[in-house]
Short mmCIF file of N, CA, C and O in Angstrom, two decimals:
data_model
loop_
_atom_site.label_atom_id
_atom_site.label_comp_id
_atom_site.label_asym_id
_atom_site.label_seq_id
_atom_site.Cartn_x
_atom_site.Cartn_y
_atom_site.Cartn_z
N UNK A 1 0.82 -1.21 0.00
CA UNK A 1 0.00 0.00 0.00
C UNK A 1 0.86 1.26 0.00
O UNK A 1 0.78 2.20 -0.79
N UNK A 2 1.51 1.15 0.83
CA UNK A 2 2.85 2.48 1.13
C UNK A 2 3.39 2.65 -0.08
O UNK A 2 2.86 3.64 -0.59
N UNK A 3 4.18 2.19 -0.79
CA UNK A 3 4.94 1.91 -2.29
C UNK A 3 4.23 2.81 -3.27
O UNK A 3 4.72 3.83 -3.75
N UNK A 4 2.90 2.26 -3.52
CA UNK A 4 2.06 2.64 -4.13
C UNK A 4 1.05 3.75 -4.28
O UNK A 4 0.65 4.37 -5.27
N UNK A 5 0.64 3.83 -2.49
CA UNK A 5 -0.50 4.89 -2.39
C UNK A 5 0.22 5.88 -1.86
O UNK A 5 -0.51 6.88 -1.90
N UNK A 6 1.31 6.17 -1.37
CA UNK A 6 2.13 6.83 -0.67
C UNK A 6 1.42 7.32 0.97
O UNK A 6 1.11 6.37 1.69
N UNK A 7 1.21 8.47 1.42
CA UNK A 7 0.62 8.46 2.23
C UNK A 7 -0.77 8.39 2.46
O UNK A 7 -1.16 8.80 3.55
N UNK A 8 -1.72 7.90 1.55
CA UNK A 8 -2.70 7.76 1.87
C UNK A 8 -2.58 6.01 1.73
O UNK A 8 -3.56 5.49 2.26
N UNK A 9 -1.90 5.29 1.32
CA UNK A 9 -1.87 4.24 1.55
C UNK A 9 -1.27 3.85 2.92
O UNK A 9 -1.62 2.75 3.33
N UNK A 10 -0.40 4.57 3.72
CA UNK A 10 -0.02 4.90 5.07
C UNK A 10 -0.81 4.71 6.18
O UNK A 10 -0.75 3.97 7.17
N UNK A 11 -1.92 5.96 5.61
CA UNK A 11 -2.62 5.96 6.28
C UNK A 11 -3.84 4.83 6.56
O UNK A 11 -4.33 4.73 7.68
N UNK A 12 -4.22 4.07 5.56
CA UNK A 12 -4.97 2.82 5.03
C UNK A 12 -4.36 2.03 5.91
O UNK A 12 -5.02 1.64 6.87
N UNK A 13 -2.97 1.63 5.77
CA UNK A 13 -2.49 0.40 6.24
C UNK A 13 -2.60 0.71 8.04
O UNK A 13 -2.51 -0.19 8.87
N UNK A 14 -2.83 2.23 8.39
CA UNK A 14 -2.02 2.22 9.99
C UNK A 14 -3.44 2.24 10.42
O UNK A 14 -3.44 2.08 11.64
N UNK A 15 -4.91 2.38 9.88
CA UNK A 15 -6.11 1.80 9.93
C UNK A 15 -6.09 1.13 10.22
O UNK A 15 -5.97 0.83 11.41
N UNK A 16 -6.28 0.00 8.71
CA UNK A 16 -6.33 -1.54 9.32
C UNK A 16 -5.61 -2.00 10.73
O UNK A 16 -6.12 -2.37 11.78
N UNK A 17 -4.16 -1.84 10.33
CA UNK A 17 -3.93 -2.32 11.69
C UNK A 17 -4.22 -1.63 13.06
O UNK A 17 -3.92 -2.43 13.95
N UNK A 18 -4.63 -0.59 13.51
CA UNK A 18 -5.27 0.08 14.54
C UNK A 18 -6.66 -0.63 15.04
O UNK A 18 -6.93 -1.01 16.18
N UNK A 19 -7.50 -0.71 13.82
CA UNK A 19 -8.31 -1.43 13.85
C UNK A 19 -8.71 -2.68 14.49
O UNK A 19 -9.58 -2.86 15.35
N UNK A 20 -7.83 -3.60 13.87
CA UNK A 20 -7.76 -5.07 13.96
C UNK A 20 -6.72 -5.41 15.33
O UNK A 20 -6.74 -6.53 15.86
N UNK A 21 -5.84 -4.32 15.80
CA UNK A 21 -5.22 -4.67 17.19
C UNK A 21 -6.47 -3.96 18.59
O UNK A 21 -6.26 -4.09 19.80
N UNK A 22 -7.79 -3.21 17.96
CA UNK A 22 -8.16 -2.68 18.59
C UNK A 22 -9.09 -4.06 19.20
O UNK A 22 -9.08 -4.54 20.34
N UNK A 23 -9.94 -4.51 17.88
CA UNK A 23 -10.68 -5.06 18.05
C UNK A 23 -10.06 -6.88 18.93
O UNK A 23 -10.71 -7.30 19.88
N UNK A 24 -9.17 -7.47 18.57
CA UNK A 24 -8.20 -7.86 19.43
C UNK A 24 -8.18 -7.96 20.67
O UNK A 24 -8.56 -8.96 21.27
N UNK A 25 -7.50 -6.40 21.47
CA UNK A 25 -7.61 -6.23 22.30
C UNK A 25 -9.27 -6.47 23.52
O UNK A 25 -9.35 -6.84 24.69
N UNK A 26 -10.26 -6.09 22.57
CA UNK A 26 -11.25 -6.40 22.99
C UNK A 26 -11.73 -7.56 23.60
O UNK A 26 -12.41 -7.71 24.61
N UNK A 27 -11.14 -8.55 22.59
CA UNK A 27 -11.45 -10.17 22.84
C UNK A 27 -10.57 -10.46 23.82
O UNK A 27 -11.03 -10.96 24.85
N UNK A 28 -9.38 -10.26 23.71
CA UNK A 28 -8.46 -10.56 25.07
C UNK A 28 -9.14 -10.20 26.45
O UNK A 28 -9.34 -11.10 27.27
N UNK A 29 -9.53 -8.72 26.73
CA UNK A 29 -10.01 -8.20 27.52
C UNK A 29 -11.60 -8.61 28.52
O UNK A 29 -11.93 -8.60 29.71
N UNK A 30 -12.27 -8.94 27.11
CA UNK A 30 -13.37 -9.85 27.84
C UNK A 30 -13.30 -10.85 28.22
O UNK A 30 -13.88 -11.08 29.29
N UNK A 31 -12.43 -12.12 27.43
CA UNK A 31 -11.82 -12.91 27.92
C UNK A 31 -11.20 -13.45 29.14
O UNK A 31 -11.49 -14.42 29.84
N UNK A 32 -10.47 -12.75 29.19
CA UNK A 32 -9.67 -12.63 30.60
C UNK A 32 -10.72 -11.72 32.19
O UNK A 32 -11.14 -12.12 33.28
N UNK A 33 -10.74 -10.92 31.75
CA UNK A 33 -11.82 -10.01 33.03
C UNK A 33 -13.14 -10.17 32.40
O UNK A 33 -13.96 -9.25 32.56
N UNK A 34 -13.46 -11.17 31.72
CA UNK A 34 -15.00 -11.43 31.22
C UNK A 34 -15.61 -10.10 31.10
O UNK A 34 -16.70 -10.20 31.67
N UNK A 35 -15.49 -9.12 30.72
CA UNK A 35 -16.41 -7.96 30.49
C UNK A 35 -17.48 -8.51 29.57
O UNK A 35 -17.34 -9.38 28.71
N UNK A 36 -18.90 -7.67 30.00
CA UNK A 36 -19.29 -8.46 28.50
C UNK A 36 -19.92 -6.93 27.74
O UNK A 36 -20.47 -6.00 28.33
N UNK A 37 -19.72 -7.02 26.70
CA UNK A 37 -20.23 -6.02 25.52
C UNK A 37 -21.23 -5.13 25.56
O UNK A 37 -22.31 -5.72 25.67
N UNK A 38 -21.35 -3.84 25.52
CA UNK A 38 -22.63 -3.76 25.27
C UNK A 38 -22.79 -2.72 23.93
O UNK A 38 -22.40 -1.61 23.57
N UNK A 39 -23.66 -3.91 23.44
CA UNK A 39 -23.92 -3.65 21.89
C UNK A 39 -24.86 -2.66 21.42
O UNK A 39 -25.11 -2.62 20.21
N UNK A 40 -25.61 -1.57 22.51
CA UNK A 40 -26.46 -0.46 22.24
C UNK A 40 -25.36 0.09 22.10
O UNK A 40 -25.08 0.31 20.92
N UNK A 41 -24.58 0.42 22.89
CA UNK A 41 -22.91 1.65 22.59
C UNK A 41 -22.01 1.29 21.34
O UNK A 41 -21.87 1.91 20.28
N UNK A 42 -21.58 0.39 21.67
CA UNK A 42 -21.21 0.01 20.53
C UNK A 42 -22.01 0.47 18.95
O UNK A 42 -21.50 1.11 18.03
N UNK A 43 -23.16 0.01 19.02
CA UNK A 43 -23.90 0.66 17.85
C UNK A 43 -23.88 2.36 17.60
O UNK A 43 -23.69 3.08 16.63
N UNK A 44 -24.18 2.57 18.95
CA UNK A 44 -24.30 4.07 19.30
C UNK A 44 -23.03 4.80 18.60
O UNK A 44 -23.22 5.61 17.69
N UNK A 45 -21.53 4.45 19.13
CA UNK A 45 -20.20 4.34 18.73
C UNK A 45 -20.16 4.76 17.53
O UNK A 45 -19.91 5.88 17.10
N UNK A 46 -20.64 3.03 16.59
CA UNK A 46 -20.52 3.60 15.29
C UNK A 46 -21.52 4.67 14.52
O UNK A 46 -21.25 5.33 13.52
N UNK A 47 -22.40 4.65 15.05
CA UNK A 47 -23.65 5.38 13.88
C UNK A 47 -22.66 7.11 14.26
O UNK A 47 -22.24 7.89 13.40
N UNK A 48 -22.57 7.22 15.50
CA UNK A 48 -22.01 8.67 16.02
C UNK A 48 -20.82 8.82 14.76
O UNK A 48 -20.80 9.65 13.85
N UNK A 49 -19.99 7.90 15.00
CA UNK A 49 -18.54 7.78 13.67
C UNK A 49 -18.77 8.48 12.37
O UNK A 49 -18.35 9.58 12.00
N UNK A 50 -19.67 7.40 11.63
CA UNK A 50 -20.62 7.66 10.21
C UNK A 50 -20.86 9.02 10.59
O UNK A 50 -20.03 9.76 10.07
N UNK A 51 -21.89 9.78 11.47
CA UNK A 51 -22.39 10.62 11.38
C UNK A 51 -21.49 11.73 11.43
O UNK A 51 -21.78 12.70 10.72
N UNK A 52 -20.08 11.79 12.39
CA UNK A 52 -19.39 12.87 12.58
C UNK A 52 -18.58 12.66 11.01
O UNK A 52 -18.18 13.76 10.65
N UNK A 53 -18.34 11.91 10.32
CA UNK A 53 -17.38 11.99 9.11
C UNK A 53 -18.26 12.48 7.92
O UNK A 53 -17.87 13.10 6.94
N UNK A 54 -19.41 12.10 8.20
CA UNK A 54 -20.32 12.84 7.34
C UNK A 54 -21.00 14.15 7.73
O UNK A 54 -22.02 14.64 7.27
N UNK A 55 -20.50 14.42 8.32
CA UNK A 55 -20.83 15.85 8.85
C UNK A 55 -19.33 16.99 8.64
O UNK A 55 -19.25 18.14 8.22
N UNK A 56 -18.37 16.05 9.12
CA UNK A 56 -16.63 16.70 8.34
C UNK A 56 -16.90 16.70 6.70
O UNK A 56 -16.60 17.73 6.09
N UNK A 57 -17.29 15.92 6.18
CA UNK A 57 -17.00 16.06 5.01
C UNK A 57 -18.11 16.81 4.30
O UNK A 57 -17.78 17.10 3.15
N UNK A 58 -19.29 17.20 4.63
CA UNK A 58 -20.47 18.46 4.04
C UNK A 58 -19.60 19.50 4.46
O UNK A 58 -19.19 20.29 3.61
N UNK A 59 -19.24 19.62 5.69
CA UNK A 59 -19.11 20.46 6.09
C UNK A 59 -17.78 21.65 5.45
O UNK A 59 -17.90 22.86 5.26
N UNK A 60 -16.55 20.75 5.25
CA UNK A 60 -15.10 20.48 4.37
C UNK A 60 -16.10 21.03 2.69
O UNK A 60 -15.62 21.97 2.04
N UNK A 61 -17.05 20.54 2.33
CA UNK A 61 -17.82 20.54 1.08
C UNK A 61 -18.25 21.90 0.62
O UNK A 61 -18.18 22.32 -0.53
N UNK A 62 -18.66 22.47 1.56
CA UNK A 62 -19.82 23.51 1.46
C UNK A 62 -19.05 24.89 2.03
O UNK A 62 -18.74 25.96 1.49
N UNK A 63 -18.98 24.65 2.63
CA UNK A 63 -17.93 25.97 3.86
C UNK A 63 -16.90 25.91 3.26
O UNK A 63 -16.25 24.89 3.06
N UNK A 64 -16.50 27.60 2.73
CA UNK A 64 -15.13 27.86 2.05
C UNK A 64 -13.98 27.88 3.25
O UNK A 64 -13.06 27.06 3.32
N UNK A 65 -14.19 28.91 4.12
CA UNK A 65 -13.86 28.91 5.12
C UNK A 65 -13.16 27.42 6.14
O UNK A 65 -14.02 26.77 6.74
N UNK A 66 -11.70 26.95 6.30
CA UNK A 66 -11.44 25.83 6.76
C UNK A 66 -11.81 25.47 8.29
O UNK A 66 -12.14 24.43 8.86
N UNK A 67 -11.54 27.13 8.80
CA UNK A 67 -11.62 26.89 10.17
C UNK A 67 -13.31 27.10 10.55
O UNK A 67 -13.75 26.66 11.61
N UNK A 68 -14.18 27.81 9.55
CA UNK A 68 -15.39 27.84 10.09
C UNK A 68 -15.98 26.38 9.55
O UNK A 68 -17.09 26.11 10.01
N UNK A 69 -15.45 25.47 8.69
CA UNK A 69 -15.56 24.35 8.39
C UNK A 69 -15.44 23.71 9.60
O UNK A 69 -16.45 23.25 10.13
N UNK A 70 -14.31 23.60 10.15
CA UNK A 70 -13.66 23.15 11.44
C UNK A 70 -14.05 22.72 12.71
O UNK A 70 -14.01 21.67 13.35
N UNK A 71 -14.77 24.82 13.02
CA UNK A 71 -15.57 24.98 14.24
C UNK A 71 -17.03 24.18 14.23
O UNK A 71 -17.61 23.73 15.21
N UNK A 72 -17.55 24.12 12.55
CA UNK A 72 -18.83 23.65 12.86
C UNK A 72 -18.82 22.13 12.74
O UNK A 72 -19.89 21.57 12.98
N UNK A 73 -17.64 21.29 12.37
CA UNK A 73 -17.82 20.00 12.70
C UNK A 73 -17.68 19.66 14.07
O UNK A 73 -18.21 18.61 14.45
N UNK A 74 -16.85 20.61 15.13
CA UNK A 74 -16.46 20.45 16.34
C UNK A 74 -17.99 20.64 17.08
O UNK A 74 -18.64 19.79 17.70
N UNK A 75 -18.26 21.77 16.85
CA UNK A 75 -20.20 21.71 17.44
C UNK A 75 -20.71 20.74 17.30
O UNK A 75 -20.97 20.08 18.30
N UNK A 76 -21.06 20.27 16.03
CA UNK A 76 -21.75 19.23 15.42
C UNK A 76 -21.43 18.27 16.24
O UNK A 76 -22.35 17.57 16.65
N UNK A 77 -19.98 17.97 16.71
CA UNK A 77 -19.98 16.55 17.54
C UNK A 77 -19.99 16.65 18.72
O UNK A 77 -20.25 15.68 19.42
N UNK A 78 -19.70 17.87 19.23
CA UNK A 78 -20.20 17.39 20.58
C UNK A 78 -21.73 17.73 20.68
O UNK A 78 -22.45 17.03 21.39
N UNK A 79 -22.21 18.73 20.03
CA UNK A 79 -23.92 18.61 20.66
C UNK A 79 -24.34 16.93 20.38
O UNK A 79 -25.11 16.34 21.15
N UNK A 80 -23.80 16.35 19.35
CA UNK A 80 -24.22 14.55 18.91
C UNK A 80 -23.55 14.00 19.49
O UNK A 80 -23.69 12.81 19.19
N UNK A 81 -22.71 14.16 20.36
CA UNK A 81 -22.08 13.26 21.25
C UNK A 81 -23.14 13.20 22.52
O UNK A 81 -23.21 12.14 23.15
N UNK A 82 -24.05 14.42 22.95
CA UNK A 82 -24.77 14.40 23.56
C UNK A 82 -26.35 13.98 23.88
O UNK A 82 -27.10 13.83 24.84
N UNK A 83 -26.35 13.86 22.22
CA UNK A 83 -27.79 13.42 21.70
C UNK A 83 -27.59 12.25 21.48
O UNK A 83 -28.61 11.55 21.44
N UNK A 84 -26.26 11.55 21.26
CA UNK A 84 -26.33 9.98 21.21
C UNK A 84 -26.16 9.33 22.75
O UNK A 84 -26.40 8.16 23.06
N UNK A 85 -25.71 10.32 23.57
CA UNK A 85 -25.86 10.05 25.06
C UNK A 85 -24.30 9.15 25.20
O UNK A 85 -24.38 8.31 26.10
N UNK A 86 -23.30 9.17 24.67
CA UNK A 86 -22.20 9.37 24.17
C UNK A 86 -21.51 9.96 26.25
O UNK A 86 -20.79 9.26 26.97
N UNK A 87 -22.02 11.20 26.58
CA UNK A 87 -21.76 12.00 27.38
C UNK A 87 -22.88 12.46 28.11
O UNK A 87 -23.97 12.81 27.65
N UNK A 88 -22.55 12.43 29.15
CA UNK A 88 -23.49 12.06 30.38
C UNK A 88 -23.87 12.94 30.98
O UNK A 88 -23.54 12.67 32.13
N UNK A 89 -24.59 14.24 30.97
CA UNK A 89 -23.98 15.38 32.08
C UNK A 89 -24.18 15.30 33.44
O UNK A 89 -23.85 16.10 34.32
N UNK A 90 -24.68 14.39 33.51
CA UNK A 90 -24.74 14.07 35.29
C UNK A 90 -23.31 13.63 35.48
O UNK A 90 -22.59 14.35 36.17
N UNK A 91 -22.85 12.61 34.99
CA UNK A 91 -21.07 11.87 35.31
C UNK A 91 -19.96 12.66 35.02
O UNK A 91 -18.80 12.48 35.39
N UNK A 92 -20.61 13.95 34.00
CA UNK A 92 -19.90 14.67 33.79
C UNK A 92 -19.10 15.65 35.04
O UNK A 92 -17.91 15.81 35.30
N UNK A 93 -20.33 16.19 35.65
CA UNK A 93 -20.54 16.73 36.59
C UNK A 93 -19.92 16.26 38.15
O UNK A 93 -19.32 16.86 39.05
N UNK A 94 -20.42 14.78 37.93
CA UNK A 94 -19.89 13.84 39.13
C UNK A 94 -17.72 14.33 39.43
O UNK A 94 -16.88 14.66 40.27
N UNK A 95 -17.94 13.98 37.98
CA UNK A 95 -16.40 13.98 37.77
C UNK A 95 -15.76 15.07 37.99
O UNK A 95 -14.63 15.06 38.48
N UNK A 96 -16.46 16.24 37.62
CA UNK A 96 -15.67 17.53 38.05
C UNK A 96 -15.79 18.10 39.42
O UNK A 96 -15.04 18.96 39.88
N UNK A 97 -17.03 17.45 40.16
CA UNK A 97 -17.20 17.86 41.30
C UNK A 97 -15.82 17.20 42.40
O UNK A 97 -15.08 17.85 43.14
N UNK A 98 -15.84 16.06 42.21
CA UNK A 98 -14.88 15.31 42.48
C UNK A 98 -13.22 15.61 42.34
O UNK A 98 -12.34 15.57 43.20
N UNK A 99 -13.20 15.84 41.22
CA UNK A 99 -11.70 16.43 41.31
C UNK A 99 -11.64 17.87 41.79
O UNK A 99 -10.46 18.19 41.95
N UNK A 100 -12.56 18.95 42.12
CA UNK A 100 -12.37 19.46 43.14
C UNK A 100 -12.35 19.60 44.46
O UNK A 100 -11.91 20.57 45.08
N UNK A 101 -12.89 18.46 44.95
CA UNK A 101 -12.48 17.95 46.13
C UNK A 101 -11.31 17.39 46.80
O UNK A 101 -11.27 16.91 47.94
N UNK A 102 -10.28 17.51 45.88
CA UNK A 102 -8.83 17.21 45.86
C UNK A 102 -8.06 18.38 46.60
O UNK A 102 -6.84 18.34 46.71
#
């Protein structure tokens, strides 16, 4: 791929394998500390993925502007990080309350 695609074949190959050591890791992990899956997040995970790359790339599309391209994919994902429930604002909260108690 490298040879050929140069860095976008780079980037392809450091995918796959990111990927496939990710998913890996997973199986080891449940395996061993039996976690078990949960496949609403997981789904959640990916549809959020699809949705934020398709939202970079209208966005990259339409908007001349790189950085107002930029800013509005950055909105875009976190307000949908929130609507996919992704982010919690109660744990959010938990968490910051907490480390000021330090």
């Amino acid at each position: 791929l490298i040879p050929e695609f140069k860095a976008y074949g780079a980037a392809l190959a450091s995918l796959i394998t990111q990927s496939l050591t990710a998913i890996i890791q997973v199986l080891i992990a449940r395996k061993i500390f039996g976690f078990k899956i949960r496949y609403k997040l997981f789904l959640a995970i990916i549809i959020f993925s699809v949705w934020i790359l398709l939202s970079a790339y209208m966005s990259y599309t339409y908007i001349n502007d790189r950085t107002v391209a930029f800013v509005t994919t950055l909105i875009i994902g976190i307000l949908s990080a929130f609507a996919f429930k992704l982010i919690d604002l109660k744990m959010l909260y938990q968490i910051l309350k907490y480390d000021k108690l330090k």
